[in-house]
Every structure is written in C-alpha cells, then in structure tokens.
XYZ file of C-alpha atoms in Angstrom:
425
model
C 113.618 83.185 84.661
C 110.775 82.511 87.077
C 110.561 84.157 90.481
C 111.215 80.818 92.126
C 114.217 79.898 90.003
C 117.717 79.931 91.456
C 119.422 83.235 90.708
C 123.133 83.488 89.972
C 124.859 86.520 91.437
C 127.252 88.042 88.887
C 130.922 87.777 89.790
C 132.175 90.696 91.843
C 128.745 91.603 93.200
C 128.542 89.009 95.981
C 129.194 91.622 98.675
C 126.260 93.699 97.419
C 123.963 90.661 97.433
C 125.015 89.804 100.982
C 124.301 93.329 102.226
C 120.951 93.204 100.477
C 120.087 89.917 102.223
C 120.969 91.477 105.562
C 118.749 94.436 104.747
C 115.761 92.266 103.871
C 116.218 90.135 106.964
C 116.429 93.211 109.193
C 113.221 94.835 107.933
C 111.136 91.678 107.789
C 109.200 92.616 110.904
C 108.591 96.269 110.001
C 105.001 96.791 108.877
C 104.195 100.470 108.679
C 100.518 100.574 107.752
C 99.409 97.700 109.958
C 101.160 99.302 112.944
C 99.314 102.627 112.546
C 95.959 101.222 111.353
C 92.687 101.431 113.267
C 90.439 98.442 114.048
C 87.624 98.052 111.518
C 85.122 97.464 114.332
C 85.972 100.832 115.892
C 85.600 102.578 112.544
C 82.144 101.056 112.056
C 80.980 102.257 115.491
C 82.377 105.745 115.013
C 80.920 106.133 111.530
C 77.495 105.251 112.908
C 77.931 107.835 115.690
C 79.177 110.534 113.311
C 76.198 109.867 111.069
C 74.016 110.838 114.057
C 76.040 114.006 114.723
C 77.870 112.575 117.738
C 81.370 113.942 117.152
C 83.514 112.565 119.966
C 87.202 112.019 119.242
C 87.894 108.312 118.636
C 89.904 106.565 121.338
C 92.700 104.570 119.721
C 95.261 102.361 121.408
C 98.285 101.116 119.490
C 100.669 98.268 120.126
C 104.136 99.807 120.187
C 106.794 97.622 118.560
C 110.359 97.322 119.808
C 112.673 97.810 116.840
C 115.823 98.619 118.816
C 117.797 95.633 117.502
C 116.504 96.279 113.981
C 117.686 99.880 114.154
C 121.155 98.779 115.258
C 121.421 96.366 112.336
C 120.175 98.961 109.867
C 122.715 101.477 111.155
C 125.424 98.833 110.698
C 124.244 98.176 107.127
C 124.358 101.906 106.396
C 127.952 102.013 107.627
C 128.997 98.869 105.762
C 127.359 100.027 102.526
C 129.186 103.337 102.490
C 128.659 105.449 99.398
C 130.173 106.318 96.030
C 129.096 103.256 94.059
C 125.427 103.475 92.925
C 124.444 100.104 94.418
C 126.143 100.910 97.710
C 124.356 104.253 97.724
C 121.035 102.520 97.018
C 121.600 100.116 99.926
C 122.684 102.874 102.296
C 119.740 105.136 101.515
C 117.269 102.255 101.674
C 118.571 101.107 105.060
C 118.434 104.686 106.310
C 114.779 105.082 105.292
C 113.842 101.837 107.038
C 115.680 102.980 110.171
C 113.701 106.234 110.196
C 110.505 104.236 109.728
C 111.416 101.991 112.674
C 111.949 105.058 114.870
C 108.591 106.414 113.721
C 106.731 103.212 114.569
C 108.279 103.009 118.021
C 106.629 106.373 118.699
C 103.179 105.230 117.477
C 100.320 106.950 119.253
C 102.425 109.990 120.172
C 103.444 113.262 118.588
C 106.795 111.617 117.789
C 105.321 110.060 114.641
C 104.830 113.362 112.823
C 108.433 114.469 112.240
C 109.787 111.168 110.867
C 106.685 110.716 108.705
C 107.375 114.134 107.178
C 111.013 113.171 106.734
C 109.892 110.068 104.817
C 106.928 111.430 102.860
C 107.366 115.202 102.776
C 104.961 117.964 103.797
C 102.245 119.798 101.838
C 104.288 123.000 101.601
C 107.269 121.337 99.902
C 108.279 122.903 96.602
C 107.586 121.097 93.347
C 110.933 120.521 91.584
C 111.324 122.745 88.559
C 108.678 125.277 89.615
C 107.945 127.956 92.191
C 104.776 126.153 93.290
C 104.293 123.840 96.253
C 102.463 120.560 96.617
C 99.824 122.535 98.519
C 99.418 124.944 95.593
C 98.890 121.988 93.272
C 96.265 120.514 95.596
C 94.337 123.805 95.642
C 94.572 123.994 91.853
C 93.201 120.501 91.268
C 90.357 120.959 93.753
C 89.356 124.228 92.065
C 89.706 122.716 88.611
C 87.646 119.666 89.520
C 84.915 121.946 90.866
C 84.989 123.943 87.628
C 84.609 120.741 85.652
C 81.685 119.570 87.748
C 83.228 117.024 90.084
C 80.301 117.457 92.464
C 77.674 116.605 89.889
C 75.730 113.427 90.501
C 77.696 110.478 89.180
C 74.844 109.036 87.135
C 77.151 106.745 85.202
C 79.153 105.565 88.233
C 77.193 102.786 89.862
C 78.628 100.818 92.772
C 76.901 97.560 91.933
C 79.814 95.104 91.956
C 80.102 92.980 95.077
C 83.544 92.198 96.501
C 83.083 88.516 95.638
C 82.088 89.256 92.040
C 85.038 91.603 91.657
C 87.338 88.969 93.141
C 86.344 86.487 90.438
C 86.659 89.090 87.693
C 90.113 90.298 88.764
C 91.358 86.739 89.254
C 90.486 85.896 85.653
C 92.189 89.010 84.237
C 95.339 88.595 86.344
C 95.637 84.878 85.554
C 95.597 85.755 81.860
C 98.203 88.513 82.282
C 100.662 87.104 84.836
C 99.924 83.388 84.615
C 97.634 81.026 86.473
C 97.691 81.610 90.223
C 100.606 84.076 90.254
C 98.458 86.674 92.034
C 95.638 85.594 94.334
C 92.654 87.883 94.856
C 90.962 87.548 98.241
C 88.113 89.141 100.177
C 89.175 90.400 103.625
C 86.429 91.492 106.021
C 88.935 93.155 108.370
C 90.575 95.362 105.734
C 90.069 99.088 106.413
C 91.073 100.278 102.937
C 88.932 99.294 99.951
C 91.852 97.295 98.585
C 95.497 96.446 99.260
C 98.105 94.817 97.063
C 101.257 92.791 97.622
C 103.442 90.828 95.247
C 101.233 87.755 95.107
C 97.978 88.827 96.765
C 95.358 91.533 96.305
C 92.803 91.959 99.078
C 89.350 93.510 98.717
C 87.368 94.819 101.667
C 84.455 92.489 102.349
C 80.918 93.847 102.304
C 81.928 96.698 99.967
C 80.305 97.557 96.650
C 82.606 98.594 93.817
C 82.106 100.550 90.592
C 83.669 100.039 87.180
C 86.000 102.927 88.000
C 87.074 101.047 91.125
C 87.740 97.968 89.006
C 89.900 99.880 86.520
C 91.789 101.622 89.314
C 92.468 98.336 91.095
C 93.835 96.776 87.942
C 96.002 99.682 86.869
C 97.054 101.041 90.284
C 97.327 97.960 92.468
C 97.929 95.059 90.072
C 99.788 96.604 87.128
C 102.056 98.786 89.291
C 102.317 97.651 92.918
C 102.056 93.908 92.320
C 103.854 94.041 88.975
C 106.912 95.875 90.314
C 107.047 93.525 93.301
C 107.008 90.489 91.016
C 109.690 91.982 88.777
C 111.718 92.757 91.892
C 111.589 89.088 92.843
C 113.393 88.322 89.602
C 116.466 90.320 90.622
C 119.726 88.333 91.012
C 121.495 90.864 93.282
C 119.016 93.293 94.819
C 116.139 91.170 96.083
C 115.069 94.169 98.161
C 113.642 95.660 94.956
C 110.624 93.438 95.581
C 109.654 95.381 98.711
C 108.469 98.987 98.970
C 110.941 100.764 101.210
C 109.813 104.116 102.673
C 112.121 106.050 100.348
C 110.425 104.714 97.210
C 106.842 105.300 98.380
C 106.470 108.597 96.526
C 107.614 107.118 93.217
C 105.545 103.960 93.687
C 102.336 105.809 94.494
C 103.032 108.489 91.897
C 103.606 105.817 89.267
C 100.412 104.028 90.316
C 98.297 107.193 90.002
C 100.074 108.014 86.721
C 99.046 104.550 85.505
C 95.435 105.413 86.303
C 95.834 108.610 84.294
C 97.424 106.957 81.251
C 94.981 104.042 81.175
C 91.880 106.202 81.548
C 91.142 104.706 84.952
C 91.104 107.978 86.892
C 88.079 110.233 87.225
C 87.980 113.868 88.275
C 86.484 112.981 91.658
C 89.460 110.701 92.367
C 91.885 113.514 91.558
C 89.947 115.794 93.884
C 90.064 113.228 96.702
C 93.839 112.934 96.403
C 94.176 116.723 96.565
C 91.758 117.113 99.484
C 93.901 114.765 101.559
C 96.866 117.107 101.138
C 94.791 120.112 102.174
C 93.582 118.112 105.182
C 97.162 117.186 106.096
C 98.027 120.878 106.100
C 95.009 121.606 108.307
C 96.017 118.934 110.815
C 99.634 120.091 110.945
C 98.362 123.612 111.607
C 96.216 122.546 114.564
C 92.942 121.098 113.262
C 91.744 118.094 115.261
C 90.149 114.917 113.927
C 86.574 116.219 114.063
C 87.497 119.441 112.250
C 89.236 117.481 109.490
C 86.274 115.083 109.260
C 83.875 118.018 108.875
C 86.117 119.508 106.184
C 85.879 116.360 104.073
C 82.133 116.209 104.710
C 81.665 119.835 103.610
C 83.583 119.022 100.442
C 80.924 116.506 99.464
C 82.193 113.215 100.871
C 79.790 110.847 102.616
C 79.936 110.256 106.364
C 81.869 107.003 105.888
C 84.242 108.418 103.262
C 84.857 111.551 105.355
C 85.683 109.429 108.391
C 88.049 107.179 106.436
C 89.728 110.200 104.825
C 90.276 111.875 108.196
C 91.477 108.589 109.653
C 94.220 108.412 107.003
C 95.531 111.807 108.124
C 95.612 110.846 111.829
C 96.973 107.288 111.634
C 99.374 106.687 114.499
C 99.226 110.244 115.933
C 97.220 112.108 118.597
C 93.845 113.332 117.324
C 93.876 116.696 119.069
C 95.509 118.705 116.273
C 99.021 119.713 115.293
C 100.058 116.188 114.284
C 99.654 114.038 111.175
C 100.800 110.899 109.401
C 102.148 112.369 106.164
C 101.964 109.420 103.745
C 99.071 110.845 101.712
C 101.341 113.728 100.734
C 103.140 111.479 98.234
C 100.248 110.710 95.886
C 100.119 114.108 94.237
C 103.800 115.016 94.549
C 104.749 111.576 93.257
C 102.329 111.892 90.339
C 103.828 115.217 89.294
C 107.387 113.922 89.573
C 106.591 110.780 87.569
C 104.674 112.762 84.936
C 107.642 115.112 84.514
C 110.058 112.166 84.308
C 108.003 110.495 81.584
C 107.839 113.718 79.574
C 111.610 114.154 79.868
C 112.369 110.536 78.933
C 110.098 110.635 75.881
C 111.634 113.945 74.784
C 115.127 112.453 75.126
C 114.023 109.161 73.510
C 114.983 107.246 76.635
C 112.212 104.665 76.750
C 114.709 102.264 78.277
C 114.702 104.344 81.474
C 110.913 104.225 81.613
C 110.962 100.444 81.300
C 113.613 100.166 84.013
C 111.198 101.929 86.357
C 109.118 98.729 86.460
C 112.021 96.399 87.311
C 111.270 96.708 91.022
C 110.588 99.258 93.729
C 112.814 102.107 92.569
C 112.947 105.872 92.866
C 113.341 108.016 89.762
C 116.910 108.758 90.871
C 117.640 105.038 91.225
C 116.642 104.439 87.612
C 119.215 106.997 86.491
C 122.075 106.038 88.810
C 121.666 102.264 88.397
C 121.515 102.407 84.590
C 124.995 100.833 84.143
C 123.850 97.788 86.133
C 120.798 97.373 83.944
C 123.070 97.456 80.908
C 125.435 94.884 82.412
C 122.606 92.584 83.463
C 123.367 92.834 87.183
C 119.881 94.306 87.516
C 117.352 92.402 85.430
C 115.079 94.293 83.049
C 111.380 93.908 83.906
C 109.696 90.692 82.887
C 106.263 92.342 82.913
C 105.166 95.809 81.772
C 101.704 97.352 82.222
C 99.491 97.229 79.115
C 99.598 101.023 78.709
C 103.425 100.947 78.627
C 103.352 98.696 75.583
C 102.020 101.446 73.296
C 104.703 104.125 73.163
C 103.134 106.393 70.544
C 99.805 106.497 72.366
C 101.597 107.324 75.602
C 103.554 110.137 73.945
C 100.377 111.536 72.388
C 98.555 111.680 75.711
C 101.462 113.419 77.417
C 101.924 115.942 74.602
C 98.241 116.872 74.565
C 97.934 117.101 78.349
C 101.023 119.328 78.487
C 99.405 121.877 76.188
C 95.781 121.685 77.304
C 96.728 122.139 80.959
C 97.596 125.733 80.078
C 93.915 126.438 79.441
C 91.916 127.451 82.537
C 88.173 127.076 82.211
C 87.620 130.041 84.505
C 89.342 132.235 81.914
C 87.203 131.072 79.024
C 84.108 133.105 78.252
C 81.010 131.237 77.107
C 80.794 133.548 74.137
C 84.300 132.660 73.024
C 83.327 128.999 72.983
C 80.033 129.483 71.174
C 81.515 131.823 68.550
C 83.405 128.960 66.977
C 80.348 126.737 66.606
C-alpha cells in the first residue's frame, strides 16, 4: 500500500481513527524547534564576536504563540480517549505530551520553558532504568572513555571536503534507490541553523557548510533511515496516522534509535559520542546556574571550535533566559534514549523477539508502545513497517555486534597496564 493510497479503517476501530484525526488536526500548528530557534544571522554575528573574545550575552527575541484553543482541544481528546485499552492509552498520553509542549512554547523566552521541557525530555540526573547510575554518570563515563581512546587527536582521516550541494546530489541518488524515485527530497537551506534536519519527505542541509564522510553516513543512518523512514511507515497506518509525526513523548526513543542506528551501521565516531555526552554535562551546568558564556567556554575548553561551541551552547539555551539556572532539556534524550534502545534490542534478541524490533520502525513509537500495541500489529490494525534500515536486515550481524559490545564494555582502558598488553604479543 502506498502512502497516498486510500486506507480502510478496520471495523470497530473507527472511534480510534476519529480521535487520532482530531489529535493531528489539533497539533498541526505546534512546531517546537522552530519556535525556540535562533536566527542564523544572529548566530553568525555572535560567532564572529566570540572568535574575537567579545563575550556578550546574545539578545534573543521570540515570537510567543497562542495555543490556548489547542490546549483545550488536547485536554478534551485526553478525556475522550480515557485509558485501559492500549490504543486509547496511546492517544491519551500523546495528547498529554503535546499539551505540555504547547504550554512550554507559550512561555518561550522565559524561565517557564525549563520545567515542561524537563517533564518532556528528562533531566541529566535521572536514573538509568535497571541500574544505579544516572544519565549524568553515563555522560561523564563516555567523555572520560573518549579521552582515553584519543578523541582529541587530530582527525587526519576526517576531511570536511564535501559541499552541501555535492552531498545533496549524493544523498538524493541513494535515497531514490532505497525508497523510490522522489519519495524523499534533499534540499539545501541557507537559513537552517542545524547541519541537517529531516522530515518524512524532505531532508535539509545547511547551505555553505562542508561535510565529511562521517557526516554523510550519519545523515543517512540517523536522519534518513530512522527519522524519515519511521515517518514514511507511519503514513502507511490505517488507524493511527499520528504515528507519522514525532510527538514529544516519543522523542527519546526516536533520537535514541537514530543514534543506535549510527552505532550499528558504523556511522558513529568517538568524537560524536563525546559531543552527545558533553551536551548533557552542559545541561547540568546550566540548570545549576551557569550562564550562556560559561557554557560556551566549557565546550571551547573541551576542544570544540568557536562555531561548534557557540552552536552547542545555543542548543542548551533555546527558548530560555541566558543568565543561568534555565535550560531547554531536549539534548538530554540522545544518550538516555540510546541506552534504553540498546537495552531493548539486547532483551529482544535474547528473547528471540525480532518482531518487536521490526515494529519499532512502523512509526513514531516509544519502546512501551511497541509492547502494549503488539496485539494490534498481530491483527493488522497497525501495519508492519514497509521499510527497514539496511542494518536491520542482517539479524546475525546485529546480534554479534551487541554481544561483543556487551562484554567489551566491561574492560576499562585505564585499568589495563601497558605491560599486560605487550606480554601477550
């Protein structure tokens, strides 16, 4: 069935489909990242100033949206969905997360963004399920480990020599071959603040940017083969069309799955893992009172360039005051989501439940959704994914990588004496 084909709602599920349509209609105007983003022109000016040692706090003005009517409709959907049945629970929780996001965006530019962003994305000190460690502990561990492994060495083999236009042509060819001609458009956007952004049918690259082969692999495996792929599979759904859109409650699983895809496909480097972890440490700094300049200097001391340090600090302070004590918590989900997804994959492979892993790509789902909605996958009310990432098509290779990483992660390089290594040679 193509994404544009007419979908038949299974008998008895019409009420669910109607609630889902109401949900999608209600959240159509909610755009989280664009609401809290900074103008590219301001970033360029500030980066130039910071490069000269002129560390004034940026002055940001936001356009505050009015989501009052949206919040009323979402509250009504929550009430009408109720709970008990897994689909009703999915609809209720999804509407609730969008309502919290709407409240957060109405407070843009004020300290009122911090609390709902933490409610949606968590905080660095949150415990990792199944352990006595926190997300912050994990971030410290990965930064230390990356330093042990030489993450700050010169990247002689990582050359940023691919222009945005050349990469656009390259990605277009690969995606046309995988998804079909013209299913996903790749465009160059000169106003994009991130290096890249992905939707269901469009991937944007920041104009004037040079990319490396690592960037190319990450874009394919993170953006295209997870974010775009799950959105396209979500568009195939006969009942829950909302599975095509990333609701706030699924952000952690989506981003965790996307970073996990980088890991499994060999598209992640140690510097990337360090960057993800540094953002969590920076979030903790900001929440504990560090202002924008202090967070910028932290990234800079950790080896990032002036531009990268500014962009990293900007991510922490999107939509909030820059004076310290506040933060936009979205970057917390990349590492916590990765650990949750990694654990889920290990469990599913151990239990020989590859079907659950495939279901994860049927749309924008949480790990809990995959479990609770399993009966609807089996009945066909939720369609199995039409597309799977290339790395998901080789089960034995996937299992081998997970088994080896599980064991080798017990070995700390700091505990290994050089003599112990050389004695076996």
